Amino acid sequence: MRASRRWLAGPDPWPGRRIAGESVLAVVLALLAAGMQELLGSTGLAQAGTALAVAVLSLLRRRLPASVLVVSGGAAGVLGGFAPLLMVSGWSAGRRIPGAGRALGAFTASYVLTIGIGVALEWPRFSPLSLIMFSTLYFLATTVVPGLASRYWTQRRTLLHALQDHNAQLLRERAMVAGQARLRERQRIAQDMHDSLGHQLALISVHTGALEVDPALTDRQREGVGVLRNASVAAMHELREVVGILRDGVEREEPSPAPGPPPGEDPYPAARGAAGIEGLVAAARAAGNSVDLRRSGDRRPLAAAADHAAYRIVQEALTNAYKHAPGAAITVELRYEPDSLVVEIANGPAPADPEDVVSGGQGLTGLRERARLVGGMVHAGRTESGGFRVAGVLPYGTDGLPPAKVAAAGAAHAPLVDARDDFRQQSPSVPLGNAGPVMDWTAVQRELNMSGGRGSRAGGIALGCGIAAGALVLLMVVGGFALFFLVGSVDKGMIEPAQYEAVKVGTSEEKVRDKLPSGDSFMTSGLQDSGPAKPEGSECLVLASSEYGDSLTSEPVFRFCFRDGKLIEKKSYDVEQ
Protein backbone atom coordinates (compact mmCIF):
# COMPACT_ATOMS: atom_id res chain seq x y z
CA MET A 1 0.00 0.00 0.00
CA ARG A 2 2.78 2.40 0.92
CA ALA A 3 4.75 1.49 -2.23
CA SER A 4 1.72 2.08 -4.46
CA ARG A 5 1.05 5.43 -2.81
CA ARG A 6 4.72 6.39 -3.29
CA TRP A 7 4.51 5.41 -6.97
CA LEU A 8 1.27 7.35 -7.37
CA ALA A 9 2.82 10.51 -5.92
CA GLY A 10 5.85 10.26 -8.22
CA PRO A 11 9.17 11.98 -7.43
CA ASP A 12 7.46 14.72 -5.40
CA PRO A 13 5.86 13.48 -2.15
CA TRP A 14 2.28 14.50 -1.56
CA PRO A 15 1.64 16.54 1.59
CA GLY A 16 -1.55 16.07 3.51
CA ARG A 17 -3.23 19.05 1.87
CA ARG A 18 -2.57 17.68 -1.64
CA ILE A 19 -3.89 14.25 -0.67
CA ALA A 20 -7.09 15.84 0.60
CA GLY A 21 -7.43 18.01 -2.49
CA GLU A 22 -6.87 15.13 -4.92
CA SER A 23 -9.37 12.98 -3.05
CA VAL A 24 -12.04 15.69 -3.11
CA LEU A 25 -11.45 16.36 -6.82
CA ALA A 26 -11.73 12.64 -7.64
CA VAL A 27 -15.03 12.40 -5.75
CA VAL A 28 -16.43 15.52 -7.46
CA LEU A 29 -15.48 14.26 -10.93
CA ALA A 30 -16.98 10.85 -10.16
CA LEU A 31 -20.29 12.42 -9.07
CA LEU A 32 -20.38 14.60 -12.18
CA ALA A 33 -19.72 11.58 -14.36
CA ALA A 34 -22.50 9.56 -12.70
CA GLY A 35 -24.93 12.47 -13.00
CA MET A 36 -24.23 13.01 -16.69
CA GLN A 37 -24.65 9.29 -17.39
CA GLU A 38 -27.99 9.33 -15.59
CA LEU A 39 -29.15 12.23 -17.76
CA LEU A 40 -28.14 10.27 -20.84
CA GLY A 41 -30.29 7.32 -19.72
CA SER A 42 -27.56 4.89 -18.60
CA THR A 43 -28.24 2.07 -16.18
CA GLY A 44 -27.11 2.14 -12.57
CA LEU A 45 -24.28 -0.30 -13.25
CA ALA A 46 -22.98 1.86 -16.10
CA GLN A 47 -23.17 4.94 -13.90
CA ALA A 48 -21.19 3.28 -11.11
CA GLY A 49 -18.57 1.92 -13.51
CA THR A 50 -18.12 5.32 -15.16
CA ALA A 51 -17.79 7.07 -11.79
CA LEU A 52 -15.22 4.54 -10.57
CA ALA A 53 -13.16 4.80 -13.76
CA VAL A 54 -13.21 8.59 -13.64
CA ALA A 55 -12.07 8.63 -10.00
CA VAL A 56 -9.18 6.24 -10.69
CA LEU A 57 -8.03 8.16 -13.77
CA SER A 58 -8.23 11.42 -11.83
CA LEU A 59 -5.80 10.07 -9.24
CA LEU A 60 -3.47 8.78 -11.98
CA ARG A 61 -3.38 11.96 -14.07
CA ARG A 62 -0.32 13.40 -12.24
CA ARG A 63 1.69 10.19 -12.57
CA LEU A 64 0.57 9.26 -16.11
CA PRO A 65 -0.58 12.52 -17.71
CA ALA A 66 -0.30 11.44 -21.37
CA SER A 67 -1.98 8.07 -20.83
CA VAL A 68 -4.86 9.55 -18.84
CA LEU A 69 -5.37 12.24 -21.51
CA VAL A 70 -5.55 9.67 -24.34
CA VAL A 71 -7.83 7.31 -22.40
CA SER A 72 -10.12 10.17 -21.35
CA GLY A 73 -10.35 11.39 -24.94
CA GLY A 74 -11.31 7.95 -26.21
CA ALA A 75 -13.80 7.34 -23.42
CA ALA A 76 -15.38 10.79 -23.87
CA GLY A 77 -16.34 9.77 -27.41
CA VAL A 78 -18.42 6.89 -25.98
CA LEU A 79 -19.53 8.11 -22.53
CA GLY A 80 -20.46 11.72 -21.87
CA GLY A 81 -19.54 11.35 -18.20
CA PHE A 82 -15.84 11.56 -19.09
CA ALA A 83 -16.18 15.15 -20.35
CA PRO A 84 -15.24 16.85 -17.01
CA LEU A 85 -12.28 14.49 -16.60
CA LEU A 86 -11.12 15.34 -20.14
CA MET A 87 -10.95 19.03 -19.18
CA VAL A 88 -8.99 18.34 -15.98
CA SER A 89 -6.64 15.89 -17.70
CA GLY A 90 -5.96 18.48 -20.42
CA TRP A 91 -4.86 20.97 -17.76
CA SER A 92 -2.60 18.40 -16.04
CA ALA A 93 -1.14 17.10 -19.31
CA GLY A 94 -0.30 20.60 -20.52
CA ARG A 95 2.02 21.23 -17.58
CA ARG A 96 3.31 17.73 -16.85
CA ILE A 97 4.16 16.17 -20.22
CA PRO A 98 7.86 16.95 -20.87
CA GLY A 99 8.72 18.19 -24.34
CA ALA A 100 6.52 19.98 -26.85
CA GLY A 101 6.66 17.00 -29.25
CA ARG A 102 5.36 14.51 -26.70
CA ALA A 103 2.64 16.92 -25.57
CA LEU A 104 1.54 17.50 -29.18
CA GLY A 105 1.45 13.74 -29.79
CA ALA A 106 -0.65 13.09 -26.68
CA PHE A 107 -3.18 15.82 -27.48
CA THR A 108 -3.38 14.69 -31.11
CA ALA A 109 -4.00 11.08 -30.11
CA SER A 110 -6.70 12.14 -27.66
CA TYR A 111 -8.31 14.33 -30.34
CA VAL A 112 -8.26 11.58 -32.96
CA LEU A 113 -9.82 9.08 -30.56
CA THR A 114 -12.50 11.55 -29.46
CA ILE A 115 -13.46 12.47 -33.02
CA GLY A 116 -13.11 8.96 -34.47
CA ILE A 117 -15.17 7.17 -31.85
CA GLY A 118 -17.81 9.91 -31.80
CA VAL A 119 -18.24 9.87 -35.58
CA ALA A 120 -18.31 6.06 -35.67
CA LEU A 121 -21.08 5.92 -33.08
CA GLU A 122 -23.27 8.70 -34.52
CA TRP A 123 -22.92 7.93 -38.22
CA PRO A 124 -25.12 7.70 -40.27
CA ARG A 125 -27.61 9.48 -38.03
CA PHE A 126 -25.57 12.71 -38.29
CA SER A 127 -23.37 14.11 -41.00
CA PRO A 128 -19.67 13.26 -40.40
CA LEU A 129 -18.62 16.80 -41.38
CA SER A 130 -20.96 18.32 -38.82
CA LEU A 131 -19.82 15.92 -36.11
CA ILE A 132 -16.14 16.64 -36.80
CA MET A 133 -16.70 20.40 -36.72
CA PHE A 134 -18.62 20.47 -33.45
CA SER A 135 -16.40 17.87 -31.80
CA THR A 136 -13.30 19.88 -32.78
CA LEU A 137 -14.73 23.05 -31.27
CA TYR A 138 -15.62 21.16 -28.11
CA PHE A 139 -12.15 19.59 -27.84
CA LEU A 140 -10.42 22.95 -28.42
CA ALA A 141 -12.50 24.72 -25.78
CA THR A 142 -12.42 22.05 -23.09
CA THR A 143 -9.01 20.40 -23.57
CA VAL A 144 -6.55 22.33 -25.77
CA VAL A 145 -7.09 25.80 -24.28
CA PRO A 146 -6.70 24.59 -20.64
CA GLY A 147 -3.61 22.61 -21.69
CA LEU A 148 -1.99 25.65 -23.38
CA ALA A 149 -2.81 27.90 -20.43
CA SER A 150 -1.38 25.36 -17.96
CA ARG A 151 1.79 24.88 -20.02
CA TYR A 152 2.36 28.64 -20.33
CA TRP A 153 1.85 29.19 -16.60
CA THR A 154 4.24 26.34 -15.72
CA GLN A 155 6.95 27.53 -18.12
CA ARG A 156 6.70 31.07 -16.82
CA ARG A 157 7.02 29.86 -13.22
CA THR A 158 10.02 27.72 -14.19
CA LEU A 159 11.63 30.71 -15.89
CA LEU A 160 11.06 32.85 -12.82
CA HIS A 161 12.66 30.26 -10.52
CA ALA A 162 15.62 29.89 -12.89
CA LEU A 163 16.08 33.66 -12.97
CA GLN A 164 15.92 33.80 -9.18
CA ASP A 165 18.59 31.12 -8.82
CA HIS A 166 20.76 32.78 -11.46
CA ASN A 167 20.37 36.17 -9.83
CA ALA A 168 21.21 34.78 -6.39
CA GLN A 169 24.38 33.23 -7.82
CA LEU A 170 25.33 36.54 -9.45
CA LEU A 171 24.75 38.38 -6.18
CA ARG A 172 26.97 35.95 -4.29
CA GLU A 173 29.70 36.23 -6.90
CA ARG A 174 29.43 40.01 -6.92
CA ALA A 175 29.69 40.13 -3.14
CA MET A 176 32.77 37.89 -3.23
CA VAL A 177 34.44 40.01 -5.92
CA ALA A 178 33.62 43.22 -4.08
CA GLY A 179 34.90 41.77 -0.81
CA GLN A 180 38.17 40.70 -2.42
CA ALA A 181 38.58 44.13 -4.01
CA ARG A 182 37.96 45.86 -0.67
CA LEU A 183 40.41 43.51 1.06
CA ARG A 184 43.13 44.21 -1.51
CA GLU A 185 42.59 47.97 -1.25
CA ARG A 186 42.63 47.87 2.54
CA GLN A 187 45.83 45.85 2.51
CA ARG A 188 47.41 48.34 0.11
CA ILE A 189 46.40 51.30 2.30
CA ALA A 190 47.61 49.49 5.42
CA GLN A 191 50.95 48.74 3.79
CA ASP A 192 51.37 52.38 2.69
CA MET A 193 50.54 53.66 6.16
CA HIS A 194 52.88 51.17 7.80
CA ASP A 195 55.77 51.97 5.45
CA SER A 196 55.42 55.76 5.50
CA LEU A 197 53.87 56.87 8.80
CA GLY A 198 55.37 54.02 10.81
CA HIS A 199 58.88 54.92 9.67
CA GLN A 200 58.44 58.62 10.43
CA LEU A 201 56.93 57.98 13.86
CA ALA A 202 59.72 55.56 14.71
CA LEU A 203 62.30 58.24 13.84
CA ILE A 204 60.48 60.80 16.01
CA SER A 205 60.37 58.35 18.93
CA VAL A 206 64.08 57.49 18.65
CA HIS A 207 65.25 61.10 18.36
CA THR A 208 63.01 62.36 21.16
CA GLY A 209 64.17 59.49 23.39
CA ALA A 210 67.78 60.40 22.76
CA LEU A 211 67.09 64.10 23.24
CA GLU A 212 65.30 63.48 26.54
CA VAL A 213 68.47 62.15 28.20
CA ASP A 214 70.64 65.01 26.91
CA PRO A 215 72.23 66.61 30.05
CA ALA A 216 72.29 70.01 28.34
CA LEU A 217 68.48 70.31 28.54
CA THR A 218 66.71 72.01 31.38
CA ASP A 219 64.00 70.25 33.35
CA ARG A 220 61.26 72.18 31.52
CA GLN A 221 62.70 71.27 28.11
CA ARG A 222 63.14 67.65 29.15
CA GLU A 223 59.46 67.55 30.22
CA GLY A 224 58.33 68.89 26.84
CA VAL A 225 60.50 66.36 25.01
CA GLY A 226 58.99 63.60 27.14
CA VAL A 227 55.50 64.68 26.14
CA LEU A 228 56.53 64.48 22.48
CA ARG A 229 58.00 61.01 22.97
CA ASN A 230 54.86 59.72 24.70
CA ALA A 231 52.71 61.19 21.94
CA SER A 232 54.79 59.52 19.23
CA VAL A 233 54.64 56.16 21.05
CA ALA A 234 50.85 56.47 21.42
CA ALA A 235 50.58 57.40 17.73
CA MET A 236 52.60 54.32 16.77
CA HIS A 237 50.25 52.03 18.72
CA GLU A 238 47.23 53.74 17.21
CA LEU A 239 48.71 53.30 13.75
CA ARG A 240 49.35 49.63 14.50
CA GLU A 241 45.70 49.14 15.48
CA VAL A 242 44.37 50.93 12.40
CA VAL A 243 46.67 48.89 10.16
CA GLY A 244 45.45 45.67 11.79
CA ILE A 245 41.79 46.61 11.29
CA LEU A 246 42.44 47.57 7.67
CA ARG A 247 44.22 44.30 6.96
CA ASP A 248 41.84 41.76 8.44
CA GLY A 249 39.06 43.66 10.22
CA VAL A 250 40.07 42.64 13.77
CA GLU A 251 41.75 44.63 16.45
CA ARG A 252 45.37 43.73 17.09
CA GLU A 253 46.29 42.51 20.55
CA GLU A 254 48.81 44.84 22.06
CA PRO A 255 51.73 43.41 24.05
CA SER A 256 51.97 44.17 27.72
CA PRO A 257 53.36 47.69 28.13
CA ALA A 258 56.86 48.00 29.40
CA PRO A 259 57.32 49.68 32.77
CA GLY A 260 57.67 53.39 32.51
CA PRO A 261 54.35 55.23 32.40
CA PRO A 262 52.96 56.37 35.71
CA PRO A 263 50.38 54.11 37.37
CA GLY A 264 46.82 54.83 36.22
CA GLU A 265 47.93 56.46 32.96
CA ASP A 266 46.69 54.81 29.77
CA PRO A 267 49.80 54.00 27.71
CA TYR A 268 47.79 53.02 24.58
CA PRO A 269 44.63 55.10 24.67
CA ALA A 270 43.59 54.47 21.07
CA ALA A 271 44.03 50.71 21.24
CA ARG A 272 41.28 50.11 23.82
CA GLY A 273 38.11 50.91 21.86
CA ALA A 274 35.14 51.37 24.15
CA ALA A 275 37.32 50.33 27.08
CA GLY A 276 39.54 53.35 26.40
CA ILE A 277 36.70 55.80 26.97
CA GLU A 278 37.50 55.87 30.68
CA GLY A 279 41.03 56.99 29.79
CA LEU A 280 39.63 59.78 27.62
CA VAL A 281 37.40 60.95 30.46
CA ALA A 282 40.31 60.79 32.95
CA ALA A 283 42.52 62.81 30.59
CA ALA A 284 39.76 65.40 30.17
CA ARG A 285 39.36 65.73 33.92
CA ALA A 286 43.13 66.08 34.34
CA ALA A 287 43.00 68.98 31.86
CA GLY A 288 40.55 70.81 34.15
CA ASN A 289 37.23 69.90 32.47
CA SER A 290 34.15 68.77 34.34
CA VAL A 291 33.28 65.39 32.79
CA ASP A 292 30.79 62.89 34.21
CA LEU A 293 30.85 59.26 32.95
CA ARG A 294 27.72 57.14 33.33
CA ARG A 295 27.10 53.49 32.39
CA SER A 296 23.87 51.49 32.28
CA GLY A 297 22.96 47.99 31.17
CA ASP A 298 24.98 44.80 30.99
CA ARG A 299 28.26 45.36 29.24
CA ARG A 300 28.68 43.41 26.01
CA PRO A 301 31.47 43.12 23.46
CA LEU A 302 31.33 44.89 20.11
CA ALA A 303 32.90 44.03 16.78
CA ALA A 304 36.33 45.55 16.28
CA ALA A 305 35.17 48.26 13.86
CA ALA A 306 32.18 49.19 16.03
CA ASP A 307 34.33 49.20 19.17
CA HIS A 308 36.77 51.58 17.49
CA ALA A 309 33.87 53.76 16.28
CA ALA A 310 32.56 54.14 19.86
CA TYR A 311 35.97 55.38 21.00
CA ARG A 312 36.20 57.83 18.10
CA ILE A 313 32.71 59.23 18.72
CA VAL A 314 33.57 60.05 22.33
CA GLN A 315 36.98 61.43 21.37
CA GLU A 316 35.58 63.72 18.65
CA ALA A 317 32.65 64.87 20.82
CA LEU A 318 34.98 65.74 23.72
CA THR A 319 37.29 67.63 21.36
CA ASN A 320 34.36 69.64 20.01
CA ALA A 321 33.21 70.42 23.55
CA TYR A 322 36.72 71.68 24.47
CA LYS A 323 36.84 73.94 21.44
CA HIS A 324 33.29 75.27 21.21
CA ALA A 325 32.18 75.25 24.86
CA PRO A 326 35.28 75.63 27.07
CA GLY A 327 34.47 75.32 30.75
CA ALA A 328 31.03 73.76 30.18
CA ALA A 329 30.03 70.60 32.06
CA ILE A 330 30.20 67.46 29.92
CA THR A 331 28.28 64.22 30.37
CA VAL A 332 29.39 60.96 28.72
CA GLU A 333 26.82 58.16 28.89
CA LEU A 334 27.19 54.56 27.70
CA ARG A 335 23.90 52.63 27.52
CA TYR A 336 24.03 48.93 26.67
CA GLU A 337 20.64 48.37 25.05
CA PRO A 338 19.34 44.88 24.13
CA ASP A 339 20.57 45.15 20.53
CA SER A 340 23.00 48.06 20.40
CA LEU A 341 25.34 50.34 22.34
CA VAL A 342 24.20 53.95 22.65
CA VAL A 343 27.03 56.46 23.16
CA GLU A 344 25.81 59.94 24.14
CA ILE A 345 27.99 62.99 24.84
CA ALA A 346 26.27 66.21 25.86
CA ASN A 347 27.65 69.51 27.11
CA GLY A 348 25.92 72.51 28.59
CA PRO A 349 25.98 75.99 27.14
CA ALA A 350 29.37 77.70 27.01
CA PRO A 351 30.00 80.22 29.81
CA ALA A 352 31.60 82.54 27.27
CA ASP A 353 32.02 82.68 23.52
CA PRO A 354 35.12 80.74 22.44
CA GLU A 355 37.94 82.68 20.84
CA ASP A 356 40.01 81.74 17.78
CA VAL A 357 38.21 78.42 17.17
CA VAL A 358 39.65 76.59 14.18
CA SER A 359 37.48 73.78 12.81
CA GLY A 360 37.78 71.76 9.63
CA GLY A 361 34.06 70.95 9.61
CA GLN A 362 34.65 67.27 8.77
CA GLY A 363 34.63 65.67 12.23
CA LEU A 364 30.91 64.94 12.52
CA THR A 365 30.70 63.91 8.86
CA GLY A 366 33.47 61.38 9.45
CA LEU A 367 31.69 60.04 12.53
CA ARG A 368 28.46 59.51 10.58
CA GLU A 369 30.31 57.66 7.83
CA ARG A 370 32.21 55.54 10.36
CA ALA A 371 28.97 54.57 12.12
CA ARG A 372 27.21 53.85 8.82
CA LEU A 373 29.93 51.45 7.76
CA VAL A 374 29.35 49.31 10.87
CA GLY A 375 25.56 49.39 10.54
CA GLY A 376 24.84 52.20 13.01
CA MET A 377 24.11 55.91 12.93
CA VAL A 378 25.15 59.17 14.58
CA HIS A 379 22.98 62.15 15.45
CA ALA A 380 24.31 65.58 16.43
CA GLY A 381 22.43 68.77 17.28
CA ARG A 382 21.59 71.49 19.75
CA THR A 383 19.81 70.73 23.00
CA GLU A 384 16.89 72.67 24.47
CA SER A 385 19.16 74.19 27.13
CA GLY A 386 21.51 75.66 24.53
CA GLY A 387 24.18 72.99 24.72
CA PHE A 388 25.23 70.40 22.16
CA ARG A 389 24.62 66.67 21.98
CA VAL A 390 26.26 63.88 19.99
CA ALA A 391 24.63 60.41 20.10
CA GLY A 392 25.75 57.26 18.33
CA VAL A 393 23.94 53.93 18.01
CA LEU A 394 26.25 50.99 17.26
CA PRO A 395 25.01 47.39 16.84
CA TYR A 396 26.77 44.65 18.77
CA GLY A 397 26.94 42.16 15.93
CA THR A 398 26.38 38.44 16.62
CA ASP A 399 29.30 38.39 19.08
CA GLY A 400 27.46 40.66 21.49
CA LEU A 401 23.91 39.33 21.21
CA PRO A 402 22.38 36.78 23.58
CA PRO A 403 22.18 33.21 22.15
CA ALA A 404 18.40 33.41 21.63
CA LYS A 405 18.70 36.58 19.59
CA VAL A 406 21.62 35.20 17.60
CA ALA A 407 19.48 32.22 16.58
CA ALA A 408 16.60 34.51 15.67
CA ALA A 409 18.78 36.92 13.73
CA GLY A 410 20.57 34.19 11.76
CA ALA A 411 23.98 34.63 10.25
CA ALA A 412 23.28 38.14 8.94
CA HIS A 413 22.52 41.00 11.32
CA ALA A 414 20.06 43.59 10.08
CA PRO A 415 21.72 47.02 9.95
CA LEU A 416 20.24 49.99 11.73
CA VAL A 417 19.03 52.52 9.17
CA ASP A 418 18.03 56.05 9.91
CA ALA A 419 16.26 57.69 6.98
CA ARG A 420 17.53 61.16 7.83
CA ASP A 421 21.18 60.23 8.40
CA ASP A 422 21.53 57.36 5.95
CA PHE A 423 19.34 58.25 2.95
CA ARG A 424 19.09 54.55 1.98
CA GLN A 425 22.81 54.33 1.31
CA GLN A 426 23.33 51.08 3.20
CA SER A 427 23.67 48.05 0.98
CA PRO A 428 21.91 44.84 2.01
CA SER A 429 24.33 42.27 3.29
CA VAL A 430 24.72 39.27 1.00
CA PRO A 431 25.45 36.08 2.94
CA LEU A 432 28.09 33.85 1.42
CA GLY A 433 28.66 30.14 1.67
CA ASN A 434 25.67 28.28 3.06
CA ALA A 435 23.86 31.27 4.48
CA GLY A 436 21.25 31.02 1.73
CA PRO A 437 20.48 33.09 -1.36
CA VAL A 438 19.38 36.69 -1.19
CA MET A 439 16.91 37.76 -3.85
CA ASP A 440 17.41 41.07 -5.61
CA TRP A 441 13.87 41.32 -6.93
CA THR A 442 14.71 44.41 -8.95
CA ALA A 443 17.28 42.48 -10.93
CA VAL A 444 14.89 39.53 -11.32
CA GLN A 445 12.24 41.87 -12.67
CA ARG A 446 14.69 43.37 -15.13
CA GLU A 447 15.49 39.88 -16.40
CA LEU A 448 11.79 39.08 -16.77
CA ASN A 449 11.22 42.31 -18.65
CA MET A 450 14.09 41.52 -21.02
CA SER A 451 12.76 38.03 -21.70
CA GLY A 452 9.07 38.86 -21.91
CA GLY A 453 9.00 42.38 -23.33
CA ARG A 454 8.69 45.76 -21.74
CA GLY A 455 6.68 46.72 -18.70
CA SER A 456 6.68 45.41 -15.17
CA ARG A 457 5.53 42.13 -13.68
CA ALA A 458 2.14 42.76 -15.28
CA GLY A 459 3.80 42.21 -18.69
CA GLY A 460 3.97 38.45 -18.22
CA ILE A 461 0.40 38.32 -16.97
CA ALA A 462 -0.70 40.49 -19.89
CA LEU A 463 1.02 38.11 -22.31
CA GLY A 464 -0.77 35.11 -20.83
CA CYS A 465 -4.09 36.95 -20.87
CA GLY A 466 -3.42 37.92 -24.48
CA ILE A 467 -2.90 34.30 -25.47
CA ALA A 468 -6.09 33.26 -23.69
CA ALA A 469 -8.00 36.17 -25.21
CA GLY A 470 -6.73 35.29 -28.70
CA ALA A 471 -7.81 31.69 -28.28
CA LEU A 472 -11.19 32.85 -26.98
CA VAL A 473 -11.68 35.22 -29.92
CA LEU A 474 -10.78 32.42 -32.34
CA LEU A 475 -13.26 30.11 -30.68
CA MET A 476 -15.92 32.82 -30.79
CA VAL A 477 -15.35 33.40 -34.51
CA VAL A 478 -15.47 29.70 -35.29
CA GLY A 479 -18.46 29.32 -33.00
CA GLY A 480 -20.22 32.18 -34.80
CA PHE A 481 -19.78 30.49 -38.15
CA ALA A 482 -20.89 27.20 -36.63
CA LEU A 483 -23.96 28.84 -35.12
CA PHE A 484 -24.83 30.42 -38.46
CA PHE A 485 -24.46 27.05 -40.17
CA LEU A 486 -26.45 25.37 -37.41
CA VAL A 487 -29.35 27.81 -37.66
CA GLY A 488 -29.49 27.42 -41.44
CA SER A 489 -29.27 23.67 -41.19
CA VAL A 490 -32.02 23.53 -38.57
CA ASP A 491 -34.31 25.59 -40.79
CA LYS A 492 -33.75 23.08 -43.61
CA GLY A 493 -34.60 20.01 -41.55
CA MET A 494 -37.24 20.99 -38.96
CA ILE A 495 -40.90 22.09 -39.07
CA GLU A 496 -43.62 22.98 -36.60
CA PRO A 497 -46.41 20.50 -35.87
CA ALA A 498 -48.86 23.07 -37.26
CA GLN A 499 -47.10 22.93 -40.63
CA TYR A 500 -47.47 19.17 -40.65
CA GLU A 501 -51.20 19.44 -39.94
CA ALA A 502 -51.68 22.03 -42.70
CA VAL A 503 -50.43 19.71 -45.43
CA LYS A 504 -53.22 17.59 -47.01
CA VAL A 505 -52.82 14.21 -48.64
CA GLY A 506 -53.47 14.44 -52.41
CA THR A 507 -51.83 17.87 -52.78
CA SER A 508 -49.41 18.11 -55.66
CA GLU A 509 -45.78 17.36 -54.81
CA GLU A 510 -44.65 20.74 -56.12
CA LYS A 511 -46.97 22.69 -53.80
CA VAL A 512 -46.07 20.57 -50.80
CA ARG A 513 -42.31 20.93 -51.36
CA ASP A 514 -42.72 24.69 -51.80
CA LYS A 515 -44.30 24.91 -48.33
CA LEU A 516 -41.77 22.59 -46.63
CA PRO A 517 -37.96 22.83 -46.20
CA SER A 518 -35.67 20.75 -48.37
CA GLY A 519 -34.57 18.35 -45.62
CA ASP A 520 -30.86 18.69 -46.52
CA SER A 521 -29.68 19.02 -42.92
CA PHE A 522 -27.79 17.13 -40.27
CA MET A 523 -31.05 17.13 -38.32
CA THR A 524 -32.43 14.50 -40.71
CA SER A 525 -29.27 12.36 -40.92
CA GLY A 526 -30.12 8.71 -40.21
CA LEU A 527 -33.90 9.31 -40.20
CA GLN A 528 -34.58 8.11 -43.74
CA ASP A 529 -34.27 4.40 -42.94
CA SER A 530 -36.17 4.50 -39.64
CA GLY A 531 -39.85 4.34 -38.94
CA PRO A 532 -42.65 2.40 -40.67
CA ALA A 533 -42.23 0.90 -44.11
CA LYS A 534 -42.56 3.31 -47.04
CA PRO A 535 -45.31 2.93 -49.62
CA GLU A 536 -44.11 0.95 -52.62
CA GLY A 537 -42.64 3.09 -55.40
CA SER A 538 -42.79 6.30 -53.35
CA GLU A 539 -40.15 8.90 -52.55
CA CYS A 540 -40.31 10.30 -49.03
CA LEU A 541 -39.24 13.56 -47.34
CA VAL A 542 -38.36 13.13 -43.63
CA LEU A 543 -38.26 16.20 -41.35
CA ALA A 544 -37.66 16.63 -37.63
CA SER A 545 -40.22 18.17 -35.31
CA SER A 546 -39.54 21.39 -33.40
CA GLU A 547 -41.12 19.83 -30.31
CA TYR A 548 -39.32 17.48 -27.91
CA GLY A 549 -40.22 13.85 -27.51
CA ASP A 550 -41.61 12.15 -24.46
CA SER A 551 -38.10 11.14 -23.37
CA LEU A 552 -34.52 12.17 -24.04
CA THR A 553 -33.98 9.07 -26.20
CA SER A 554 -36.89 9.64 -28.59
CA GLU A 555 -37.26 12.20 -31.38
CA PRO A 556 -40.57 13.14 -33.12
CA VAL A 557 -40.37 12.82 -36.92
CA PHE A 558 -42.70 13.85 -39.80
CA ARG A 559 -42.60 11.89 -43.08
CA PHE A 560 -44.16 12.93 -46.40
CA CYS A 561 -44.27 10.32 -49.25
CA PHE A 562 -44.85 11.24 -52.92
CA ARG A 563 -45.72 9.17 -55.97
CA ASP A 564 -46.77 10.24 -59.45
CA GLY A 565 -46.40 13.94 -58.51
CA LYS A 566 -48.78 13.80 -55.54
CA LEU A 567 -48.62 13.41 -51.75
CA ILE A 568 -49.93 9.94 -51.10
CA GLU A 569 -49.04 9.61 -47.38
CA LYS A 570 -47.94 11.59 -44.34
CA LYS A 571 -46.97 10.05 -41.02
CA SER A 572 -45.88 11.27 -37.58
CA TYR A 573 -43.84 8.88 -35.41
CA ASP A 574 -40.98 8.78 -32.85
CA VAL A 575 -37.50 7.54 -33.61
CA GLU A 576 -35.46 6.03 -30.83
CA GLN A 577 -31.92 7.39 -30.71
mmCIF file of C-alpha atoms in Angstrom, residues 73-79 110-139 522 525-526:
data_model
loop_
_atom_site.group_PDB
_atom_site.id
_atom_site.type_symbol
_atom_site.label_atom_id
_atom_site.label_comp_id
_atom_site.label_asym_id
_atom_site.label_seq_id
_atom_site.Cartn_x
_atom_site.Cartn_y
_atom_site.Cartn_z
ATOM 1 C CA GLY A 73 -10.355 11.386 -24.938
ATOM 2 C CA GLY A 74 -11.306 7.946 -26.210
ATOM 3 C CA ALA A 75 -13.799 7.339 -23.417
ATOM 4 C CA ALA A 76 -15.380 10.792 -23.874
ATOM 5 C CA GLY A 77 -16.345 9.773 -27.410
ATOM 6 C CA VAL A 78 -18.417 6.894 -25.982
ATOM 7 C CA LEU A 79 -19.528 8.109 -22.532
ATOM 8 C CA SER A 110 -6.698 12.139 -27.664
ATOM 9 C CA TYR A 111 -8.314 14.332 -30.342
ATOM 10 C CA VAL A 112 -8.264 11.578 -32.955
ATOM 11 C CA LEU A 113 -9.825 9.084 -30.563
ATOM 12 C CA THR A 114 -12.505 11.551 -29.459
ATOM 13 C CA ILE A 115 -13.459 12.467 -33.016
ATOM 14 C CA GLY A 116 -13.107 8.957 -34.472
ATOM 15 C CA ILE A 117 -15.166 7.167 -31.855
ATOM 16 C CA GLY A 118 -17.807 9.913 -31.804
ATOM 17 C CA VAL A 119 -18.243 9.869 -35.578
ATOM 18 C CA ALA A 120 -18.312 6.060 -35.672
ATOM 19 C CA LEU A 121 -21.083 5.920 -33.079
ATOM 20 C CA GLU A 122 -23.272 8.699 -34.522
ATOM 21 C CA TRP A 123 -22.921 7.929 -38.221
ATOM 22 C CA PRO A 124 -25.115 7.698 -40.271
ATOM 23 C CA ARG A 125 -27.606 9.482 -38.025
ATOM 24 C CA PHE A 126 -25.569 12.706 -38.295
ATOM 25 C CA SER A 127 -23.372 14.113 -41.005
ATOM 26 C CA PRO A 128 -19.671 13.257 -40.396
ATOM 27 C CA LEU A 129 -18.616 16.804 -41.375
ATOM 28 C CA SER A 130 -20.960 18.323 -38.817
ATOM 29 C CA LEU A 131 -19.817 15.916 -36.106
ATOM 30 C CA ILE A 132 -16.141 16.643 -36.801
ATOM 31 C CA MET A 133 -16.702 20.404 -36.722
ATOM 32 C CA PHE A 134 -18.621 20.470 -33.454
ATOM 33 C CA SER A 135 -16.396 17.873 -31.795
ATOM 34 C CA THR A 136 -13.297 19.881 -32.782
ATOM 35 C CA LEU A 137 -14.728 23.050 -31.268
ATOM 36 C CA TYR A 138 -15.624 21.158 -28.110
ATOM 37 C CA PHE A 139 -12.153 19.592 -27.844
ATOM 38 C CA PHE A 522 -27.789 17.132 -40.267
ATOM 39 C CA SER A 525 -29.265 12.362 -40.917
ATOM 40 C CA GLY A 526 -30.121 8.711 -40.208
#
